[in-house]
JSON list of C-alpha atoms in Angstrom, two decimals:
[
{"chain": "A", "resi": 17, "resn": "UNK", "atom": "CA", "xyz": [186.73, 65.78, 50.36]},
{"chain": "A", "resi": 18, "resn": "UNK", "atom": "CA", "xyz": [184.47, 67.39, 52.93]},
{"chain": "A", "resi": 19, "resn": "UNK", "atom": "CA", "xyz": [183.70, 66.21, 56.47]},
{"chain": "A", "resi": 20, "resn": "UNK", "atom": "CA", "xyz": [180.43, 66.97, 58.26]},
{"chain": "A", "resi": 21, "resn": "UNK", "atom": "CA", "xyz": [180.12, 66.65, 62.03]},
{"chain": "A", "resi": 22, "resn": "UNK", "atom": "CA", "xyz": [177.01, 66.30, 64.16]},
{"chain": "A", "resi": 23, "resn": "UNK", "atom": "CA", "xyz": [176.19, 65.69, 67.80]},
{"chain": "A", "resi": 24, "resn": "UNK", "atom": "CA", "xyz": [178.20, 65.93, 71.00]},
{"chain": "A", "resi": 25, "resn": "UNK", "atom": "CA", "xyz": [181.91, 66.18, 70.25]},
{"chain": "A", "resi": 26, "resn": "UNK", "atom": "CA", "xyz": [182.71, 64.53, 73.59]},
{"chain": "A", "resi": 27, "resn": "UNK", "atom": "CA", "xyz": [180.65, 61.42, 72.79]},
{"chain": "A", "resi": 28, "resn": "UNK", "atom": "CA", "xyz": [182.04, 58.35, 70.98]},
{"chain": "A", "resi": 29, "resn": "UNK", "atom": "CA", "xyz": [182.65, 59.12, 67.30]},
{"chain": "A", "resi": 30, "resn": "UNK", "atom": "CA", "xyz": [181.06, 57.13, 64.50]},
{"chain": "A", "resi": 31, "resn": "UNK", "atom": "CA", "xyz": [182.63, 57.58, 61.06]},
{"chain": "A", "resi": 32, "resn": "UNK", "atom": "CA", "xyz": [180.21, 56.96, 58.18]},
{"chain": "A", "resi": 33, "resn": "UNK", "atom": "CA", "xyz": [181.42, 56.49, 54.59]},
{"chain": "A", "resi": 34, "resn": "UNK", "atom": "CA", "xyz": [178.84, 56.48, 51.80]},
{"chain": "A", "resi": 35, "resn": "UNK", "atom": "CA", "xyz": [178.74, 54.41, 48.65]},
{"chain": "A", "resi": 36, "resn": "UNK", "atom": "CA", "xyz": [179.22, 55.01, 44.94]},
{"chain": "A", "resi": 37, "resn": "UNK", "atom": "CA", "xyz": [176.93, 57.50, 43.24]},
{"chain": "A", "resi": 38, "resn": "UNK", "atom": "CA", "xyz": [175.46, 58.70, 46.52]},
{"chain": "A", "resi": 39, "resn": "UNK", "atom": "CA", "xyz": [175.97, 61.44, 49.08]},
{"chain": "A", "resi": 40, "resn": "UNK", "atom": "CA", "xyz": [176.78, 61.28, 52.77]},
{"chain": "A", "resi": 41, "resn": "UNK", "atom": "CA", "xyz": [173.66, 63.16, 53.89]},
{"chain": "A", "resi": 42, "resn": "UNK", "atom": "CA", "xyz": [171.38, 61.30, 51.49]},
{"chain": "A", "resi": 43, "resn": "UNK", "atom": "CA", "xyz": [172.69, 57.98, 52.77]},
{"chain": "A", "resi": 44, "resn": "UNK", "atom": "CA", "xyz": [172.97, 58.65, 56.49]},
{"chain": "A", "resi": 45, "resn": "UNK", "atom": "CA", "xyz": [170.69, 61.62, 57.18]},
{"chain": "A", "resi": 46, "resn": "UNK", "atom": "CA", "xyz": [168.15, 59.52, 59.06]},
{"chain": "A", "resi": 47, "resn": "UNK", "atom": "CA", "xyz": [170.87, 57.83, 61.09]},
{"chain": "A", "resi": 48, "resn": "UNK", "atom": "CA", "xyz": [172.33, 61.20, 62.05]},
{"chain": "A", "resi": 49, "resn": "UNK", "atom": "CA", "xyz": [168.97, 62.44, 63.35]},
{"chain": "A", "resi": 50, "resn": "UNK", "atom": "CA", "xyz": [168.45, 59.30, 65.42]},
{"chain": "A", "resi": 51, "resn": "UNK", "atom": "CA", "xyz": [171.96, 59.09, 66.86]},
{"chain": "A", "resi": 52, "resn": "UNK", "atom": "CA", "xyz": [173.25, 62.66, 67.23]},
{"chain": "A", "resi": 53, "resn": "UNK", "atom": "CA", "xyz": [172.04, 63.01, 70.84]},
{"chain": "A", "resi": 54, "resn": "UNK", "atom": "CA", "xyz": [174.00, 59.92, 71.90]},
{"chain": "A", "resi": 55, "resn": "UNK", "atom": "CA", "xyz": [177.01, 59.88, 69.60]},
{"chain": "A", "resi": 56, "resn": "UNK", "atom": "CA", "xyz": [179.28, 62.18, 67.67]},
{"chain": "A", "resi": 57, "resn": "UNK", "atom": "CA", "xyz": [178.73, 61.54, 63.95]},
{"chain": "A", "resi": 58, "resn": "UNK", "atom": "CA", "xyz": [181.40, 62.20, 61.33]},
{"chain": "A", "resi": 59, "resn": "UNK", "atom": "CA", "xyz": [180.20, 61.99, 57.73]},
{"chain": "A", "resi": 60, "resn": "UNK", "atom": "CA", "xyz": [182.73, 61.68, 54.92]},
{"chain": "A", "resi": 61, "resn": "UNK", "atom": "CA", "xyz": [181.67, 63.36, 51.68]},
{"chain": "A", "resi": 62, "resn": "UNK", "atom": "CA", "xyz": [183.91, 61.55, 49.21]},
{"chain": "A", "resi": 63, "resn": "UNK", "atom": "CA", "xyz": [185.66, 63.26, 46.31]},
{"chain": "A", "resi": 64, "resn": "UNK", "atom": "CA", "xyz": [183.34, 63.59, 43.35]},
{"chain": "A", "resi": 65, "resn": "UNK", "atom": "CA", "xyz": [180.32, 63.65, 45.63]},
{"chain": "A", "resi": 66, "resn": "UNK", "atom": "CA", "xyz": [181.03, 66.70, 47.80]},
{"chain": "A", "resi": 67, "resn": "UNK", "atom": "CA", "xyz": [179.95, 69.79, 45.78]},
{"chain": "A", "resi": 68, "resn": "UNK", "atom": "CA", "xyz": [183.57, 70.97, 45.54]},
{"chain": "A", "resi": 69, "resn": "UNK", "atom": "CA", "xyz": [184.10, 70.10, 41.89]},
{"chain": "A", "resi": 70, "resn": "UNK", "atom": "CA", "xyz": [186.49, 67.29, 42.82]},
{"chain": "A", "resi": 71, "resn": "UNK", "atom": "CA", "xyz": [186.78, 63.94, 41.04]},
{"chain": "A", "resi": 72, "resn": "UNK", "atom": "CA", "xyz": [186.91, 60.50, 42.62]},
{"chain": "A", "resi": 73, "resn": "UNK", "atom": "CA", "xyz": [190.25, 58.87, 41.84]},
{"chain": "A", "resi": 74, "resn": "UNK", "atom": "CA", "xyz": [190.72, 55.68, 43.86]},
{"chain": "A", "resi": 75, "resn": "UNK", "atom": "CA", "xyz": [189.96, 53.77, 47.04]},
{"chain": "A", "resi": 76, "resn": "UNK", "atom": "CA", "xyz": [193.53, 54.30, 48.20]},
{"chain": "A", "resi": 77, "resn": "UNK", "atom": "CA", "xyz": [193.39, 58.06, 47.66]},
{"chain": "A", "resi": 78, "resn": "UNK", "atom": "CA", "xyz": [190.17, 58.38, 49.69]},
{"chain": "A", "resi": 79, "resn": "UNK", "atom": "CA", "xyz": [191.52, 56.28, 52.56]},
{"chain": "A", "resi": 80, "resn": "UNK", "atom": "CA", "xyz": [194.67, 58.40, 52.71]},
{"chain": "A", "resi": 81, "resn": "UNK", "atom": "CA", "xyz": [192.64, 61.61, 53.00]},
{"chain": "A", "resi": 82, "resn": "UNK", "atom": "CA", "xyz": [190.36, 60.21, 55.68]},
{"chain": "A", "resi": 83, "resn": "UNK", "atom": "CA", "xyz": [193.34, 58.88, 57.63]},
{"chain": "A", "resi": 84, "resn": "UNK", "atom": "CA", "xyz": [195.02, 62.30, 57.52]},
{"chain": "A", "resi": 85, "resn": "UNK", "atom": "CA", "xyz": [191.87, 63.99, 58.80]},
{"chain": "A", "resi": 86, "resn": "UNK", "atom": "CA", "xyz": [191.45, 61.48, 61.61]},
{"chain": "A", "resi": 87, "resn": "UNK", "atom": "CA", "xyz": [195.09, 61.80, 62.61]},
{"chain": "A", "resi": 88, "resn": "UNK", "atom": "CA", "xyz": [194.82, 65.60, 62.79]},
{"chain": "A", "resi": 89, "resn": "UNK", "atom": "CA", "xyz": [191.50, 65.75, 64.57]},
{"chain": "A", "resi": 90, "resn": "UNK", "atom": "CA", "xyz": [190.93, 62.48, 66.41]},
{"chain": "A", "resi": 91, "resn": "UNK", "atom": "CA", "xyz": [194.39, 61.11, 67.11]},
{"chain": "A", "resi": 92, "resn": "UNK", "atom": "CA", "xyz": [193.60, 58.38, 64.58]},
{"chain": "A", "resi": 93, "resn": "UNK", "atom": "CA", "xyz": [190.89, 56.79, 66.74]},
{"chain": "A", "resi": 94, "resn": "UNK", "atom": "CA", "xyz": [187.11, 56.46, 66.40]},
{"chain": "A", "resi": 95, "resn": "UNK", "atom": "CA", "xyz": [184.58, 54.27, 68.16]},
{"chain": "A", "resi": 96, "resn": "UNK", "atom": "CA", "xyz": [183.00, 52.79, 65.05]},
{"chain": "A", "resi": 97, "resn": "UNK", "atom": "CA", "xyz": [183.12, 52.92, 61.27]},
{"chain": "A", "resi": 98, "resn": "UNK", "atom": "CA", "xyz": [180.11, 52.29, 59.03]},
{"chain": "A", "resi": 99, "resn": "UNK", "atom": "CA", "xyz": [180.91, 51.83, 55.34]},
{"chain": "A", "resi": 100, "resn": "UNK", "atom": "CA", "xyz": [178.15, 51.40, 52.79]},
{"chain": "A", "resi": 101, "resn": "UNK", "atom": "CA", "xyz": [179.16, 49.43, 49.64]},
{"chain": "A", "resi": 102, "resn": "UNK", "atom": "CA", "xyz": [182.20, 51.28, 48.23]},
{"chain": "A", "resi": 103, "resn": "UNK", "atom": "CA", "xyz": [182.42, 53.00, 51.60]},
{"chain": "A", "resi": 104, "resn": "UNK", "atom": "CA", "xyz": [183.00, 49.61, 53.17]},
{"chain": "A", "resi": 105, "resn": "UNK", "atom": "CA", "xyz": [185.94, 48.94, 50.88]},
{"chain": "A", "resi": 106, "resn": "UNK", "atom": "CA", "xyz": [187.39, 52.34, 51.77]},
{"chain": "A", "resi": 107, "resn": "UNK", "atom": "CA", "xyz": [186.91, 51.45, 55.44]},
{"chain": "A", "resi": 108, "resn": "UNK", "atom": "CA", "xyz": [188.91, 48.23, 55.02]},
{"chain": "A", "resi": 109, "resn": "UNK", "atom": "CA", "xyz": [191.70, 50.14, 53.25]},
{"chain": "A", "resi": 110, "resn": "UNK", "atom": "CA", "xyz": [191.62, 52.77, 56.01]},
{"chain": "A", "resi": 111, "resn": "UNK", "atom": "CA", "xyz": [191.85, 50.34, 58.92]},
{"chain": "A", "resi": 112, "resn": "UNK", "atom": "CA", "xyz": [194.25, 47.85, 57.35]},
{"chain": "A", "resi": 113, "resn": "UNK", "atom": "CA", "xyz": [196.80, 50.19, 55.77]},
{"chain": "A", "resi": 114, "resn": "UNK", "atom": "CA", "xyz": [196.75, 53.28, 57.96]},
{"chain": "A", "resi": 115, "resn": "UNK", "atom": "CA", "xyz": [197.36, 53.95, 61.67]},
{"chain": "A", "resi": 116, "resn": "UNK", "atom": "CA", "xyz": [193.65, 54.35, 62.32]},
{"chain": "A", "resi": 117, "resn": "UNK", "atom": "CA", "xyz": [191.84, 52.38, 65.01]},
{"chain": "A", "resi": 118, "resn": "UNK", "atom": "CA", "xyz": [188.15, 51.58, 65.46]},
{"chain": "A", "resi": 119, "resn": "UNK", "atom": "CA", "xyz": [186.52, 49.31, 68.00]},
{"chain": "A", "resi": 120, "resn": "UNK", "atom": "CA", "xyz": [183.74, 48.36, 65.59]},
{"chain": "A", "resi": 121, "resn": "UNK", "atom": "CA", "xyz": [183.44, 48.06, 61.81]},
{"chain": "A", "resi": 122, "resn": "UNK", "atom": "CA", "xyz": [180.14, 47.66, 60.00]},
{"chain": "A", "resi": 123, "resn": "UNK", "atom": "CA", "xyz": [180.21, 46.79, 56.31]},
{"chain": "A", "resi": 124, "resn": "UNK", "atom": "CA", "xyz": [176.91, 47.37, 54.55]},
{"chain": "A", "resi": 125, "resn": "UNK", "atom": "CA", "xyz": [177.69, 44.90, 51.73]},
{"chain": "A", "resi": 126, "resn": "UNK", "atom": "CA", "xyz": [180.27, 45.57, 49.02]},
{"chain": "A", "resi": 127, "resn": "UNK", "atom": "CA", "xyz": [182.40, 43.84, 46.39]},
{"chain": "A", "resi": 128, "resn": "UNK", "atom": "CA", "xyz": [185.31, 42.00, 47.92]},
{"chain": "A", "resi": 129, "resn": "UNK", "atom": "CA", "xyz": [186.74, 40.17, 44.90]},
{"chain": "A", "resi": 130, "resn": "UNK", "atom": "CA", "xyz": [188.36, 41.64, 41.74]},
{"chain": "A", "resi": 131, "resn": "UNK", "atom": "CA", "xyz": [186.51, 41.13, 38.46]},
{"chain": "A", "resi": 132, "resn": "UNK", "atom": "CA", "xyz": [188.26, 39.99, 35.29]},
{"chain": "A", "resi": 133, "resn": "UNK", "atom": "CA", "xyz": [186.03, 42.17, 33.12]},
{"chain": "A", "resi": 134, "resn": "UNK", "atom": "CA", "xyz": [186.29, 45.28, 35.28]},
{"chain": "A", "resi": 135, "resn": "UNK", "atom": "CA", "xyz": [186.76, 47.86, 32.50]},
{"chain": "A", "resi": 136, "resn": "UNK", "atom": "CA", "xyz": [183.73, 47.00, 30.35]},
{"chain": "A", "resi": 137, "resn": "UNK", "atom": "CA", "xyz": [181.58, 46.47, 33.43]},
{"chain": "A", "resi": 138, "resn": "UNK", "atom": "CA", "xyz": [182.63, 49.83, 34.86]},
{"chain": "A", "resi": 139, "resn": "UNK", "atom": "CA", "xyz": [181.65, 51.52, 31.58]},
{"chain": "A", "resi": 140, "resn": "UNK", "atom": "CA", "xyz": [178.26, 49.80, 31.60]},
{"chain": "A", "resi": 141, "resn": "UNK", "atom": "CA", "xyz": [177.59, 50.75, 35.20]},
{"chain": "A", "resi": 142, "resn": "UNK", "atom": "CA", "xyz": [178.74, 54.35, 34.68]},
{"chain": "A", "resi": 143, "resn": "UNK", "atom": "CA", "xyz": [176.41, 54.75, 31.71]},
{"chain": "A", "resi": 144, "resn": "UNK", "atom": "CA", "xyz": [173.55, 53.27, 33.70]},
{"chain": "A", "resi": 145, "resn": "UNK", "atom": "CA", "xyz": [174.13, 55.46, 36.74]},
{"chain": "A", "resi": 146, "resn": "UNK", "atom": "CA", "xyz": [174.29, 58.59, 34.62]},
{"chain": "A", "resi": 147, "resn": "UNK", "atom": "CA", "xyz": [170.92, 57.73, 33.08]},
{"chain": "A", "resi": 148, "resn": "UNK", "atom": "CA", "xyz": [169.41, 56.88, 36.45]},
{"chain": "A", "resi": 149, "resn": "UNK", "atom": "CA", "xyz": [170.51, 60.06, 38.21]},
{"chain": "A", "resi": 150, "resn": "UNK", "atom": "CA", "xyz": [169.27, 62.19, 35.31]},
{"chain": "A", "resi": 151, "resn": "UNK", "atom": "CA", "xyz": [165.90, 60.41, 35.26]},
{"chain": "A", "resi": 152, "resn": "UNK", "atom": "CA", "xyz": [166.51, 59.09, 31.75]},
{"chain": "A", "resi": 153, "resn": "UNK", "atom": "CA", "xyz": [166.97, 55.38, 32.41]},
{"chain": "A", "resi": 154, "resn": "UNK", "atom": "CA", "xyz": [165.08, 53.02, 30.12]},
{"chain": "A", "resi": 155, "resn": "UNK", "atom": "CA", "xyz": [163.53, 49.70, 31.10]},
{"chain": "A", "resi": 156, "resn": "UNK", "atom": "CA", "xyz": [166.68, 47.80, 30.13]},
{"chain": "A", "resi": 157, "resn": "UNK", "atom": "CA", "xyz": [168.86, 49.90, 32.44]},
{"chain": "A", "resi": 158, "resn": "UNK", "atom": "CA", "xyz": [166.46, 49.56, 35.35]},
{"chain": "A", "resi": 159, "resn": "UNK", "atom": "CA", "xyz": [165.89, 45.85, 34.90]},
{"chain": "A", "resi": 160, "resn": "UNK", "atom": "CA", "xyz": [169.62, 45.26, 34.48]},
{"chain": "A", "resi": 161, "resn": "UNK", "atom": "CA", "xyz": [170.44, 47.01, 37.74]},
{"chain": "A", "resi": 162, "resn": "UNK", "atom": "CA", "xyz": [167.68, 45.18, 39.56]},
{"chain": "A", "resi": 163, "resn": "UNK", "atom": "CA", "xyz": [168.91, 41.86, 38.19]},
{"chain": "A", "resi": 164, "resn": "UNK", "atom": "CA", "xyz": [172.51, 42.47, 39.27]},
{"chain": "A", "resi": 165, "resn": "UNK", "atom": "CA", "xyz": [171.94, 44.37, 42.52]},
{"chain": "A", "resi": 166, "resn": "UNK", "atom": "CA", "xyz": [168.42, 43.34, 43.50]},
{"chain": "A", "resi": 167, "resn": "UNK", "atom": "CA", "xyz": [167.32, 46.97, 43.72]},
{"chain": "A", "resi": 168, "resn": "UNK", "atom": "CA", "xyz": [167.26, 49.86, 41.26]},
{"chain": "A", "resi": 169, "resn": "UNK", "atom": "CA", "xyz": [168.27, 53.24, 42.64]},
{"chain": "A", "resi": 170, "resn": "UNK", "atom": "CA", "xyz": [165.93, 56.16, 42.07]},
{"chain": "A", "resi": 171, "resn": "UNK", "atom": "CA", "xyz": [167.13, 59.56, 40.79]},
{"chain": "A", "resi": 172, "resn": "UNK", "atom": "CA", "xyz": [166.68, 61.06, 44.25]},
{"chain": "A", "resi": 173, "resn": "UNK", "atom": "CA", "xyz": [168.99, 58.42, 45.74]},
{"chain": "A", "resi": 174, "resn": "UNK", "atom": "CA", "xyz": [171.95, 59.55, 43.63]},
{"chain": "A", "resi": 175, "resn": "UNK", "atom": "CA", "xyz": [174.17, 62.63, 43.57]},
{"chain": "A", "resi": 176, "resn": "UNK", "atom": "CA", "xyz": [172.85, 64.74, 40.71]},
{"chain": "A", "resi": 177, "resn": "UNK", "atom": "CA", "xyz": [176.18, 66.46, 39.98]},
{"chain": "A", "resi": 178, "resn": "UNK", "atom": "CA", "xyz": [178.33, 63.33, 39.80]},
{"chain": "A", "resi": 179, "resn": "UNK", "atom": "CA", "xyz": [180.35, 63.20, 36.59]},
{"chain": "A", "resi": 180, "resn": "UNK", "atom": "CA", "xyz": [180.73, 60.13, 34.43]},
{"chain": "A", "resi": 181, "resn": "UNK", "atom": "CA", "xyz": [184.45, 60.12, 35.21]},
{"chain": "A", "resi": 182, "resn": "UNK", "atom": "CA", "xyz": [183.75, 59.96, 38.94]},
{"chain": "A", "resi": 183, "resn": "UNK", "atom": "CA", "xyz": [181.20, 57.16, 38.54]},
{"chain": "A", "resi": 184, "resn": "UNK", "atom": "CA", "xyz": [183.47, 55.16, 36.25]},
{"chain": "A", "resi": 185, "resn": "UNK", "atom": "CA", "xyz": [186.47, 55.59, 38.53]},
{"chain": "A", "resi": 186, "resn": "UNK", "atom": "CA", "xyz": [184.36, 54.59, 41.53]},
{"chain": "A", "resi": 187, "resn": "UNK", "atom": "CA", "xyz": [183.02, 51.42, 39.93]},
{"chain": "A", "resi": 188, "resn": "UNK", "atom": "CA", "xyz": [186.39, 50.44, 38.47]},
{"chain": "A", "resi": 189, "resn": "UNK", "atom": "CA", "xyz": [188.01, 50.95, 41.88]},
{"chain": "A", "resi": 190, "resn": "UNK", "atom": "CA", "xyz": [185.47, 48.62, 43.49]},
{"chain": "A", "resi": 191, "resn": "UNK", "atom": "CA", "xyz": [185.77, 45.95, 40.82]},
{"chain": "A", "resi": 192, "resn": "UNK", "atom": "CA", "xyz": [189.57, 45.87, 40.91]},
{"chain": "A", "resi": 193, "resn": "UNK", "atom": "CA", "xyz": [190.23, 46.32, 44.63]},
{"chain": "A", "resi": 194, "resn": "UNK", "atom": "CA", "xyz": [192.55, 43.62, 46.02]},
{"chain": "A", "resi": 195, "resn": "UNK", "atom": "CA", "xyz": [191.92, 42.86, 49.66]},
{"chain": "A", "resi": 196, "resn": "UNK", "atom": "CA", "xyz": [194.96, 43.78, 51.75]},
{"chain": "A", "resi": 197, "resn": "UNK", "atom": "CA", "xyz": [196.36, 41.84, 54.68]},
{"chain": "A", "resi": 198, "resn": "UNK", "atom": "CA", "xyz": [193.37, 41.95, 57.01]},
{"chain": "A", "resi": 199, "resn": "UNK", "atom": "CA", "xyz": [195.29, 40.96, 60.13]},
{"chain": "A", "resi": 200, "resn": "UNK", "atom": "CA", "xyz": [194.72, 44.47, 61.61]},
{"chain": "A", "resi": 201, "resn": "UNK", "atom": "CA", "xyz": [190.98, 43.65, 61.71]},
{"chain": "A", "resi": 202, "resn": "UNK", "atom": "CA", "xyz": [191.41, 40.56, 63.86]},
{"chain": "A", "resi": 203, "resn": "UNK", "atom": "CA", "xyz": [190.61, 42.40, 67.10]},
{"chain": "A", "resi": 204, "resn": "UNK", "atom": "CA", "xyz": [187.90, 44.62, 65.58]},
{"chain": "A", "resi": 205, "resn": "UNK", "atom": "CA", "xyz": [184.26, 43.78, 66.22]},
{"chain": "A", "resi": 206, "resn": "UNK", "atom": "CA", "xyz": [182.99, 43.36, 62.67]},
{"chain": "A", "resi": 207, "resn": "UNK", "atom": "CA", "xyz": [179.53, 43.03, 61.16]},
{"chain": "A", "resi": 208, "resn": "UNK", "atom": "CA", "xyz": [178.58, 42.47, 57.52]},
{"chain": "A", "resi": 209, "resn": "UNK", "atom": "CA", "xyz": [175.07, 43.43, 56.42]},
{"chain": "A", "resi": 210, "resn": "UNK", "atom": "CA", "xyz": [173.42, 42.23, 53.23]},
{"chain": "A", "resi": 211, "resn": "UNK", "atom": "CA", "xyz": [170.14, 41.41, 51.55]},
{"chain": "A", "resi": 212, "resn": "UNK", "atom": "CA", "xyz": [169.25, 38.08, 50.00]},
{"chain": "A", "resi": 213, "resn": "UNK", "atom": "CA", "xyz": [168.76, 39.71, 46.57]},
{"chain": "A", "resi": 214, "resn": "UNK", "atom": "CA", "xyz": [172.36, 40.91, 46.15]},
{"chain": "A", "resi": 215, "resn": "UNK", "atom": "CA", "xyz": [174.35, 37.81, 45.08]},
{"chain": "A", "resi": 216, "resn": "UNK", "atom": "CA", "xyz": [177.66, 39.57, 44.42]},
{"chain": "A", "resi": 217, "resn": "UNK", "atom": "CA", "xyz": [177.61, 41.09, 47.89]},
{"chain": "A", "resi": 218, "resn": "UNK", "atom": "CA", "xyz": [176.82, 37.72, 49.43]},
{"chain": "A", "resi": 219, "resn": "UNK", "atom": "CA", "xyz": [179.90, 36.40, 47.66]},
{"chain": "A", "resi": 220, "resn": "UNK", "atom": "CA", "xyz": [181.93, 39.18, 49.26]},
{"chain": "A", "resi": 221, "resn": "UNK", "atom": "CA", "xyz": [180.49, 38.34, 52.66]},
{"chain": "A", "resi": 222, "resn": "UNK", "atom": "CA", "xyz": [181.44, 34.67, 52.32]},
{"chain": "A", "resi": 223, "resn": "UNK", "atom": "CA", "xyz": [184.98, 35.55, 51.28]},
{"chain": "A", "resi": 224, "resn": "UNK", "atom": "CA", "xyz": [185.49, 37.81, 54.29]},
{"chain": "A", "resi": 225, "resn": "UNK", "atom": "CA", "xyz": [183.83, 35.35, 56.65]},
{"chain": "A", "resi": 226, "resn": "UNK", "atom": "CA", "xyz": [186.29, 32.67, 55.59]},
{"chain": "A", "resi": 227, "resn": "UNK", "atom": "CA", "xyz": [189.18, 34.96, 56.53]},
{"chain": "A", "resi": 228, "resn": "UNK", "atom": "CA", "xyz": [187.54, 36.47, 59.62]},
{"chain": "A", "resi": 229, "resn": "UNK", "atom": "CA", "xyz": [185.38, 33.75, 61.23]},
{"chain": "A", "resi": 230, "resn": "UNK", "atom": "CA", "xyz": [184.54, 36.05, 64.14]},
{"chain": "A", "resi": 231, "resn": "UNK", "atom": "CA", "xyz": [182.76, 38.50, 61.81]},
{"chain": "A", "resi": 232, "resn": "UNK", "atom": "CA", "xyz": [179.03, 38.65, 62.46]},
{"chain": "A", "resi": 233, "resn": "UNK", "atom": "CA", "xyz": [176.74, 38.49, 59.43]},
{"chain": "A", "resi": 234, "resn": "UNK", "atom": "CA", "xyz": [173.25, 39.95, 59.27]},
{"chain": "A", "resi": 235, "resn": "UNK", "atom": "CA", "xyz": [170.81, 39.29, 56.43]},
{"chain": "A", "resi": 236, "resn": "UNK", "atom": "CA", "xyz": [168.15, 41.99, 56.42]},
{"chain": "A", "resi": 237, "resn": "UNK", "atom": "CA", "xyz": [165.79, 39.82, 54.42]},
{"chain": "A", "resi": 238, "resn": "UNK", "atom": "CA", "xyz": [164.51, 39.79, 50.86]},
{"chain": "A", "resi": 239, "resn": "UNK", "atom": "CA", "xyz": [166.16, 43.07, 49.86]},
{"chain": "A", "resi": 240, "resn": "UNK", "atom": "CA", "xyz": [168.61, 44.34, 47.27]},
{"chain": "A", "resi": 241, "resn": "UNK", "atom": "CA", "xyz": [171.67, 46.57, 47.47]},
{"chain": "A", "resi": 242, "resn": "UNK", "atom": "CA", "xyz": [171.01, 49.71, 49.51]},
{"chain": "A", "resi": 243, "resn": "UNK", "atom": "CA", "xyz": [167.29, 49.02, 49.72]},
{"chain": "A", "resi": 244, "resn": "UNK", "atom": "CA", "xyz": [167.04, 48.83, 53.51]},
{"chain": "A", "resi": 245, "resn": "UNK", "atom": "CA", "xyz": [169.06, 52.00, 54.05]},
{"chain": "A", "resi": 246, "resn": "UNK", "atom": "CA", "xyz": [166.99, 53.98, 51.55]},
{"chain": "A", "resi": 247, "resn": "UNK", "atom": "CA", "xyz": [163.47, 52.55, 51.91]},
{"chain": "A", "resi": 248, "resn": "UNK", "atom": "CA", "xyz": [163.43, 51.03, 55.40]},
{"chain": "A", "resi": 249, "resn": "UNK", "atom": "CA", "xyz": [165.52, 53.40, 57.54]},
{"chain": "A", "resi": 250, "resn": "UNK", "atom": "CA", "xyz": [163.90, 52.29, 60.81]},
{"chain": "A", "resi": 251, "resn": "UNK", "atom": "CA", "xyz": [165.12, 48.72, 60.27]},
{"chain": "A", "resi": 252, "resn": "UNK", "atom": "CA", "xyz": [168.54, 50.05, 59.31]},
{"chain": "A", "resi": 253, "resn": "UNK", "atom": "CA", "xyz": [168.92, 52.25, 62.37]},
{"chain": "A", "resi": 254, "resn": "UNK", "atom": "CA", "xyz": [167.74, 49.47, 64.70]},
{"chain": "A", "resi": 255, "resn": "UNK", "atom": "CA", "xyz": [170.48, 47.22, 63.33]},
{"chain": "A", "resi": 256, "resn": "UNK", "atom": "CA", "xyz": [173.01, 50.02, 63.74]},
{"chain": "A", "resi": 257, "resn": "UNK", "atom": "CA", "xyz": [171.98, 50.74, 67.33]},
{"chain": "A", "resi": 258, "resn": "UNK", "atom": "CA", "xyz": [172.21, 47.03, 68.12]},
{"chain": "A", "resi": 259, "resn": "UNK", "atom": "CA", "xyz": [175.85, 47.01, 67.03]},
{"chain": "A", "resi": 260, "resn": "UNK", "atom": "CA", "xyz": [176.80, 50.31, 68.66]},
{"chain": "A", "resi": 261, "resn": "UNK", "atom": "CA", "xyz": [175.20, 49.62, 72.02]},
{"chain": "A", "resi": 262, "resn": "UNK", "atom": "CA", "xyz": [176.36, 46.07, 72.62]}
]
């Protein structure tokens, strides 16, 4: 795992955790450019997506490594955490099971309920992602992803060196993650972002909202999973600034 830091080290720190199949800079590069003069940005390059030859193992493993880094360098405290998809699940694990504190937590969608058919689904998704990142996806792969997620990632959106093992482990981890005791999040200002075309993420939002009524929910509009972040970065950064500055 690699950490990248930008901006003024004395400013409030925002921890950003990217999603499955992606990279930290590819996901949050625009946000870094817009925020680095006002905030200190800490990007987490997850195992399997960090050019070190590592392999993604589990949500729990990633949260432990981030917690250790934050304890050593930030006394376990940051101003805000932004987790995109799988990154949001890692953020929940981080804040609920480790002595890490954040005033604000932003979840950019994400599965929040275990699937009964996790293994076969993880294999299907891993095969599809490998084809997509290599530019070899057929119409069935693209239409399938768009049907399930509301948006089909482009090759340039994905980490070209990700292995099938890393992608499978990532998807399986998301599909089998059991929500922990979320009591530690009670006093955290939380926001959940989603698009109307990602039904599984909407299900995750409703589950969390039932447990954390104070959580704010923001529907970006008629978009799919990751679409606003990748194709409409101005809208994404405006929503982020709105949360950070209030």
